[in-house]
Short mmCIF file of N, CA and C in Angstrom, two decimals:
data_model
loop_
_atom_site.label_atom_id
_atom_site.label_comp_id
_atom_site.label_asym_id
_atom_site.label_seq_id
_atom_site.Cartn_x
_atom_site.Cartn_y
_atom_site.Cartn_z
N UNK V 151 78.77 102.64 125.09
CA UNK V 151 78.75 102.39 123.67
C UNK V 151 79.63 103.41 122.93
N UNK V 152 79.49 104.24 123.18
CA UNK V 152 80.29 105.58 122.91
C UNK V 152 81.84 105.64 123.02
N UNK V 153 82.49 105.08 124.04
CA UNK V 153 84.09 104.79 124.47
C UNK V 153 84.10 103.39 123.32
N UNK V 154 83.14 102.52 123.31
CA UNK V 154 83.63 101.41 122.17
C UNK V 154 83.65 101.92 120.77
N UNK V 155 83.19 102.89 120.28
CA UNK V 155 83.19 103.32 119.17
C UNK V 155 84.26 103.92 118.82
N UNK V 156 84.46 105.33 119.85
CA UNK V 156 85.84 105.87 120.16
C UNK V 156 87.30 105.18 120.36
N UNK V 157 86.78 104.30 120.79
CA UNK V 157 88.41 103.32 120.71
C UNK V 157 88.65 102.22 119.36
N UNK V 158 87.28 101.99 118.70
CA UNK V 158 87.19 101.43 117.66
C UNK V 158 88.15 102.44 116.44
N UNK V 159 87.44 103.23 116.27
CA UNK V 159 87.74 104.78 115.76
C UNK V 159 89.66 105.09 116.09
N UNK V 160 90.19 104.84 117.17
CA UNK V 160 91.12 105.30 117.75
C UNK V 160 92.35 104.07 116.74
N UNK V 161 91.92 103.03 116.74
CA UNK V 161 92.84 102.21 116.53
C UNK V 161 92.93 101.96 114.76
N UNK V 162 92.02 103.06 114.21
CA UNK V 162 92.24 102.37 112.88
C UNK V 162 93.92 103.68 111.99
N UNK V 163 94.06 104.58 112.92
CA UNK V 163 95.42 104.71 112.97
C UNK V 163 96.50 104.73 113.83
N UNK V 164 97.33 103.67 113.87
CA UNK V 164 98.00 103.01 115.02
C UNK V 164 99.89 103.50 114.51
N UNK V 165 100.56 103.63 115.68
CA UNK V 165 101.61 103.89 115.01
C UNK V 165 102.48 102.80 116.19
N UNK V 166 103.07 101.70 115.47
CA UNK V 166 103.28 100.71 116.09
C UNK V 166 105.01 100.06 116.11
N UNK V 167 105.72 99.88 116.51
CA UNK V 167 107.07 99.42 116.54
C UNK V 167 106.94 97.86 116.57
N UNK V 168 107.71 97.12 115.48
CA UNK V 168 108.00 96.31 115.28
C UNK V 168 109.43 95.41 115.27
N UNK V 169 110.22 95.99 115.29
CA UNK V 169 111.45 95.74 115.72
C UNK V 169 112.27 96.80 116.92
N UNK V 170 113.48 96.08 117.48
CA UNK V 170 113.71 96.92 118.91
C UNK V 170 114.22 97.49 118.58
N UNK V 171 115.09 98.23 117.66
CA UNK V 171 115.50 99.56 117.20
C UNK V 171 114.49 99.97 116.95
N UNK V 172 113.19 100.34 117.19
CA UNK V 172 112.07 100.72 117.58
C UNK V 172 111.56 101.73 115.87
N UNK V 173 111.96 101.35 114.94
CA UNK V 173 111.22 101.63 113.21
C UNK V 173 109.78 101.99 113.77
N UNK V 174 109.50 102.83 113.10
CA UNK V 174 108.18 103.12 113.40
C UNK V 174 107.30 102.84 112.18
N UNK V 175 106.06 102.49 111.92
CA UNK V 175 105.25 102.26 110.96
C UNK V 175 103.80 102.39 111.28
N UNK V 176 102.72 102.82 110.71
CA UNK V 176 101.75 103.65 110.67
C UNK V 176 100.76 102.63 109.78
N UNK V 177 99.79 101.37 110.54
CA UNK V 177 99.13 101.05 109.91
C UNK V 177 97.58 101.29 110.02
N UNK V 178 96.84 101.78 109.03
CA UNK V 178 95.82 101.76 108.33
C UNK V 178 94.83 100.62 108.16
N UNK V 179 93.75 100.49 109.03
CA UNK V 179 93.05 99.10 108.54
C UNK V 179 91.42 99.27 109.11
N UNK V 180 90.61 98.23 108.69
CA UNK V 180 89.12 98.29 109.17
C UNK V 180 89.03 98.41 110.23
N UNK V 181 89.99 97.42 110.86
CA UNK V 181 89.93 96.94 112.51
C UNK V 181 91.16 96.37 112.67
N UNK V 182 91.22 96.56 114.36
CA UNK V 182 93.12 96.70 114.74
C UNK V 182 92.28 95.60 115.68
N UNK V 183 93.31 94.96 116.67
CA UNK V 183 93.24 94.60 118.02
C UNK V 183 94.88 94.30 118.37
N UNK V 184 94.96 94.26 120.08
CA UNK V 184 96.48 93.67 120.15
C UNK V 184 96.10 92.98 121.58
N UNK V 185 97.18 92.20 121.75
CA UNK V 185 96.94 90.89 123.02
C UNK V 185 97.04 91.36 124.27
N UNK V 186 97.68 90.54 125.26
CA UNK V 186 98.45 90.71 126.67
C UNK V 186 100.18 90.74 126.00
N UNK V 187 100.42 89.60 125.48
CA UNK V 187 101.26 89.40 124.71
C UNK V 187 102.65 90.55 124.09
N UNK V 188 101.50 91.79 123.51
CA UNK V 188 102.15 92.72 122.12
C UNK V 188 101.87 92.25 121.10
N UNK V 189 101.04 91.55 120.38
CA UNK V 189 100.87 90.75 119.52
C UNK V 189 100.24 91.64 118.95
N UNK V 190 100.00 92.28 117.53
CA UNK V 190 99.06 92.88 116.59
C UNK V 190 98.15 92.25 115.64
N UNK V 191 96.96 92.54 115.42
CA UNK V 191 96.00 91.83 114.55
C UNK V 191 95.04 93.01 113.99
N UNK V 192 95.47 93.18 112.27
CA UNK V 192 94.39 94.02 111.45
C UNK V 192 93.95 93.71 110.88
N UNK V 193 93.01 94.10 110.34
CA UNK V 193 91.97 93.23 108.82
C UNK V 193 91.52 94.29 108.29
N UNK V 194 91.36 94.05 107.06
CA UNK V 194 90.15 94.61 106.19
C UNK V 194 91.28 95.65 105.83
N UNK V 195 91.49 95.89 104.28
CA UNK V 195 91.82 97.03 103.57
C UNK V 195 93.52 97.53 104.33
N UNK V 196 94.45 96.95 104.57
CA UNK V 196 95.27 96.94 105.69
C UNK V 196 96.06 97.94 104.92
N UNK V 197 97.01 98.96 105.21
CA UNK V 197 98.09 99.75 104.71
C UNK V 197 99.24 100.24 105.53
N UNK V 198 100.51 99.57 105.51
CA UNK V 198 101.11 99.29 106.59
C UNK V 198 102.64 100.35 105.64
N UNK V 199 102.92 101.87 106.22
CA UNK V 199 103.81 102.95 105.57
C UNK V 199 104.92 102.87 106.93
N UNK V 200 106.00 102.89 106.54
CA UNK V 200 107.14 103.44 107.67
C UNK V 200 107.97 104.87 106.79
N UNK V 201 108.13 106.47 106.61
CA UNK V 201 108.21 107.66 106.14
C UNK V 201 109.50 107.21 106.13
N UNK V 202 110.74 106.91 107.14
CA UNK V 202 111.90 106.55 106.95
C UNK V 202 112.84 106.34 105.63
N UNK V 203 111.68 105.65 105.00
CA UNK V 203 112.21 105.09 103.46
C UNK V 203 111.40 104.63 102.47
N UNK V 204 109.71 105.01 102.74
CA UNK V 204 108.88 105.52 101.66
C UNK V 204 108.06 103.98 101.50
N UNK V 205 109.12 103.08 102.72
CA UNK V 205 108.16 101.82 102.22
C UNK V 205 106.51 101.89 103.11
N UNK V 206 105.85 100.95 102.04
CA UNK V 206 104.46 101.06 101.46
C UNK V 206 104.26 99.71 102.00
N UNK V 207 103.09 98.87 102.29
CA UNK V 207 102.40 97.54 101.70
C UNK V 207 101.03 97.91 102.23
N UNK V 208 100.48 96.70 101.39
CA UNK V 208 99.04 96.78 101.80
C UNK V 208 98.55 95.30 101.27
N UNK V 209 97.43 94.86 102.26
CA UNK V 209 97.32 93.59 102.30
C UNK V 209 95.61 93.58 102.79
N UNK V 210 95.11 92.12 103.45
CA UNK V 210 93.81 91.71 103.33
C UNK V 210 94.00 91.98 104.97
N UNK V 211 95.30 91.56 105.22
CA UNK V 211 95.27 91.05 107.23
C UNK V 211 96.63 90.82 107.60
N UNK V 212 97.19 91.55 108.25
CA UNK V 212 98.38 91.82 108.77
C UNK V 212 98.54 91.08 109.93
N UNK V 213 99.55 90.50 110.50
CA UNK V 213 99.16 90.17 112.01
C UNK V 213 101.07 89.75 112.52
N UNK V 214 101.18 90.67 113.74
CA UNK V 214 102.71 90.56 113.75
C UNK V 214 102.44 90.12 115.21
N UNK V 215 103.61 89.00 115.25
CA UNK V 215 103.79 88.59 116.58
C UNK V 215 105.29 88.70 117.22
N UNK V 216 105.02 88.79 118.42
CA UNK V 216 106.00 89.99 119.08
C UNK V 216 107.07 88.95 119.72
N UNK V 217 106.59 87.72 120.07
CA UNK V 217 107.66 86.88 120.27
C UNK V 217 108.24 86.10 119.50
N UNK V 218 107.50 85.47 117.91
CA UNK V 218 108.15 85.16 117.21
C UNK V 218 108.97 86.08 116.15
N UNK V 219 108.53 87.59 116.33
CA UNK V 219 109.25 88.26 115.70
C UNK V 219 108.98 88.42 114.26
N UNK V 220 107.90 88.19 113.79
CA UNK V 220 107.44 88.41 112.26
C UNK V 220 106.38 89.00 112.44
N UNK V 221 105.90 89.44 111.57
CA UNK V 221 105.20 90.45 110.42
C UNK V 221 104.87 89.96 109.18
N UNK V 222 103.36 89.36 109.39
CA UNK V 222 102.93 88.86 108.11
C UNK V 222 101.67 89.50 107.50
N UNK V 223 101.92 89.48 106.46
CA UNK V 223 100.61 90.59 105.65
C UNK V 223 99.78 89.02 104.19
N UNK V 224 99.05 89.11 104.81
CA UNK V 224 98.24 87.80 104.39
C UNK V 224 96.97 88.50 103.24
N UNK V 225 97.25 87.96 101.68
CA UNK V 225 96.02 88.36 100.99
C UNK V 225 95.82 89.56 100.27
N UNK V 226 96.50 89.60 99.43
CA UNK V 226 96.19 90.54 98.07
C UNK V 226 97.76 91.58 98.59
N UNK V 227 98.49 91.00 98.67
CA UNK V 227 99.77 91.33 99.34
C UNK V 227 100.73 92.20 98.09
N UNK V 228 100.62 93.75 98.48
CA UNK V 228 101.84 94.61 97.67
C UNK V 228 102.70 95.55 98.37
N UNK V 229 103.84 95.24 97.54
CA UNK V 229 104.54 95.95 98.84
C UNK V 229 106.03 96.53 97.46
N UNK V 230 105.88 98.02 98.06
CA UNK V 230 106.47 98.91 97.57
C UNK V 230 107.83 99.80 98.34
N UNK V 231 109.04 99.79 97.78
CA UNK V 231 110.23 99.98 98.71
C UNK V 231 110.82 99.41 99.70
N UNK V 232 111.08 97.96 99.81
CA UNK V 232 111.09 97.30 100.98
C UNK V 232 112.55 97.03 100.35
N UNK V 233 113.80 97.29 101.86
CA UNK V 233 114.84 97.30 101.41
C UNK V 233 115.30 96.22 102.77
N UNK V 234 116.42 94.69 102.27
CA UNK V 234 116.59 93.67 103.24
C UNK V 234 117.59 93.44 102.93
N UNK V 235 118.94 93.03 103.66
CA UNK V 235 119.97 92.60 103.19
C UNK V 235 120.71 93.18 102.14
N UNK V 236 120.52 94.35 101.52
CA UNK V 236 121.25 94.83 100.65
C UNK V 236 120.33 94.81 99.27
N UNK V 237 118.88 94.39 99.42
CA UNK V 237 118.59 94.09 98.24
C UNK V 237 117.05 95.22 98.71
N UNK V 238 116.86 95.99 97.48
CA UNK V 238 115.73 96.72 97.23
C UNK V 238 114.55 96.29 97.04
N UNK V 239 113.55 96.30 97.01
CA UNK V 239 112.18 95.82 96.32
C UNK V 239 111.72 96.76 96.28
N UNK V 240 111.67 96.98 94.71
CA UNK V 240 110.99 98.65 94.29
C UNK V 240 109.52 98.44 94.15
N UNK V 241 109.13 97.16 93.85
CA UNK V 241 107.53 96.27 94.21
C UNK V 241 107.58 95.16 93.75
N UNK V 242 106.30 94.44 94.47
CA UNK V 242 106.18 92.96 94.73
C UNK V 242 104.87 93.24 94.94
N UNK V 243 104.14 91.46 94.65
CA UNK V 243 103.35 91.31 95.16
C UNK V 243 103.17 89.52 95.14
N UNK V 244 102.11 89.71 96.06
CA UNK V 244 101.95 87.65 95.32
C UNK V 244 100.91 87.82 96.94
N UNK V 245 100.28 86.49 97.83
CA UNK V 245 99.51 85.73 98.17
C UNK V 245 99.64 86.46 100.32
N UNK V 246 100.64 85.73 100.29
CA UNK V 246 101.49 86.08 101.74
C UNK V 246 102.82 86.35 101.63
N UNK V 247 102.91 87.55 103.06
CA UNK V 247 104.01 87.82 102.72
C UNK V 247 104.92 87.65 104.22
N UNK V 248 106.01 87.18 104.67
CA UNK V 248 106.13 87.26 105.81
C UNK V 248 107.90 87.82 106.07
N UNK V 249 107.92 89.02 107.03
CA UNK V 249 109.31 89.51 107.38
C UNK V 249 109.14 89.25 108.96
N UNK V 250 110.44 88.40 108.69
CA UNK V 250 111.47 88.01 110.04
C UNK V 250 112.10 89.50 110.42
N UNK V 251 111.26 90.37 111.54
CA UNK V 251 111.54 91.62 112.26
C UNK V 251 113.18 92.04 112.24
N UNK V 252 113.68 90.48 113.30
CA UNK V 252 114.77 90.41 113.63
C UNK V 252 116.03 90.63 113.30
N UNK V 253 115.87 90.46 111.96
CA UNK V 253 116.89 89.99 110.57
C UNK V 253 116.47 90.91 109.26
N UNK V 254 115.47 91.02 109.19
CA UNK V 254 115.00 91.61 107.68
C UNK V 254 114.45 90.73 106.72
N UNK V 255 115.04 89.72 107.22
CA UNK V 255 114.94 88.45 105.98
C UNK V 255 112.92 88.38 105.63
N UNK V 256 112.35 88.26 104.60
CA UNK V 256 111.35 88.30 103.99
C UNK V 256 111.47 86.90 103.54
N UNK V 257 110.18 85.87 103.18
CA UNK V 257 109.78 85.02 102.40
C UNK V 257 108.06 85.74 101.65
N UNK V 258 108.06 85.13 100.67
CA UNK V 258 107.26 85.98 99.87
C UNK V 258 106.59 84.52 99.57
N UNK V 259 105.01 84.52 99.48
CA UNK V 259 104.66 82.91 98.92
C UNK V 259 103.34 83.46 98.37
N UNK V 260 103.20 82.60 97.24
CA UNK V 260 101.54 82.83 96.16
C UNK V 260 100.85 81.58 96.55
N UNK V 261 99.72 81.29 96.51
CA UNK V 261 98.92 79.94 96.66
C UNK V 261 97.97 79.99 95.47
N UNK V 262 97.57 78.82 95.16
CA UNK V 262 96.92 78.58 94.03
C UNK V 262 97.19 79.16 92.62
N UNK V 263 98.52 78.59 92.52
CA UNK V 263 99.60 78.65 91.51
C UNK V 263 99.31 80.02 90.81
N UNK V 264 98.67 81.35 91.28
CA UNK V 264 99.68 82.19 91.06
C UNK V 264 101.25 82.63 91.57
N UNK V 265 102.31 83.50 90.65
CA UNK V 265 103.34 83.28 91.12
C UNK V 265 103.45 84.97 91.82
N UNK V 266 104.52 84.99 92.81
CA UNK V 266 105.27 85.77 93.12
C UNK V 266 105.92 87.07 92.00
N UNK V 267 105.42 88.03 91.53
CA UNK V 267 106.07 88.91 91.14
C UNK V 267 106.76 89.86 91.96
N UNK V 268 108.39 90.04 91.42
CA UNK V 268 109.41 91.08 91.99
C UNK V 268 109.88 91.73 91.54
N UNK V 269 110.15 93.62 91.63
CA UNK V 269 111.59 94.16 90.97
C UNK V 269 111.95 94.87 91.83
N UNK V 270 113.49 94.50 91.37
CA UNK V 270 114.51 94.31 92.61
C UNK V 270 115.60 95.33 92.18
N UNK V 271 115.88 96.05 92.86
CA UNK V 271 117.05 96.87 92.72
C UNK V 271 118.56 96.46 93.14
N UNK V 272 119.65 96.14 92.32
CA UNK V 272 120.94 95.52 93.21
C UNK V 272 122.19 96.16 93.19
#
């Protein structure tokens, strides 16, 4: 019972690579798990920092998959310094949020017609 607690304990700060230029990022959450796969899964209170460049998010439930190559932060979704293609996001927020690892490329989506707020640095 003791090693399940301890490893419970162990994983709620994880320092995890998400793309193969190997970025490092440091997420924060209730509860972690990961597959056979590489696959990541957090919940509860999620806070996902890479020091590199100060970017920030934080979300309901994060969950990145290692072969499709995204990183999605699902549910009360903000995200502070996120820089893609040449374009800044000094903050955002809205519903789900999902970055294509591979590329950088981000789609940002609100449900139940709230909208997507952005400011963007260019």
């Amino acid at each position: 019972m003791k090693s399940v607690i301890l490893a419970s304990f162990l994983f709620l700060l994880a320092e995890f690579s998400f793309a193969e230029e190997l970025t490092s990022y440091t997420i924060t959450s209730d509860s972690q798990r990961t597959n056979l796969e590489g696959d990541l899964e957090a919940t509860g209170k999620v806070v996902i920092q890479r020091k590199s460049d100060n970017f920030e998010a934080y979300s309901d439930k994060l969950s990145f998959n290692k072969d499709g190559k995204t990183l999605k932060l699902i549910g009360n979704v903000y995200v502070k310094n996120f820089e893609s293609e040449g374009i800044t996001i000094e903050e955002s927020s809205g519903d789900e949020l999902t970055i294509f690892t591979d590329t950088g490329i981000f789609e940002f989506k609100s449900q139940n017609k709230n909208r997507v707020k952005t400011k963007i640095k260019l």
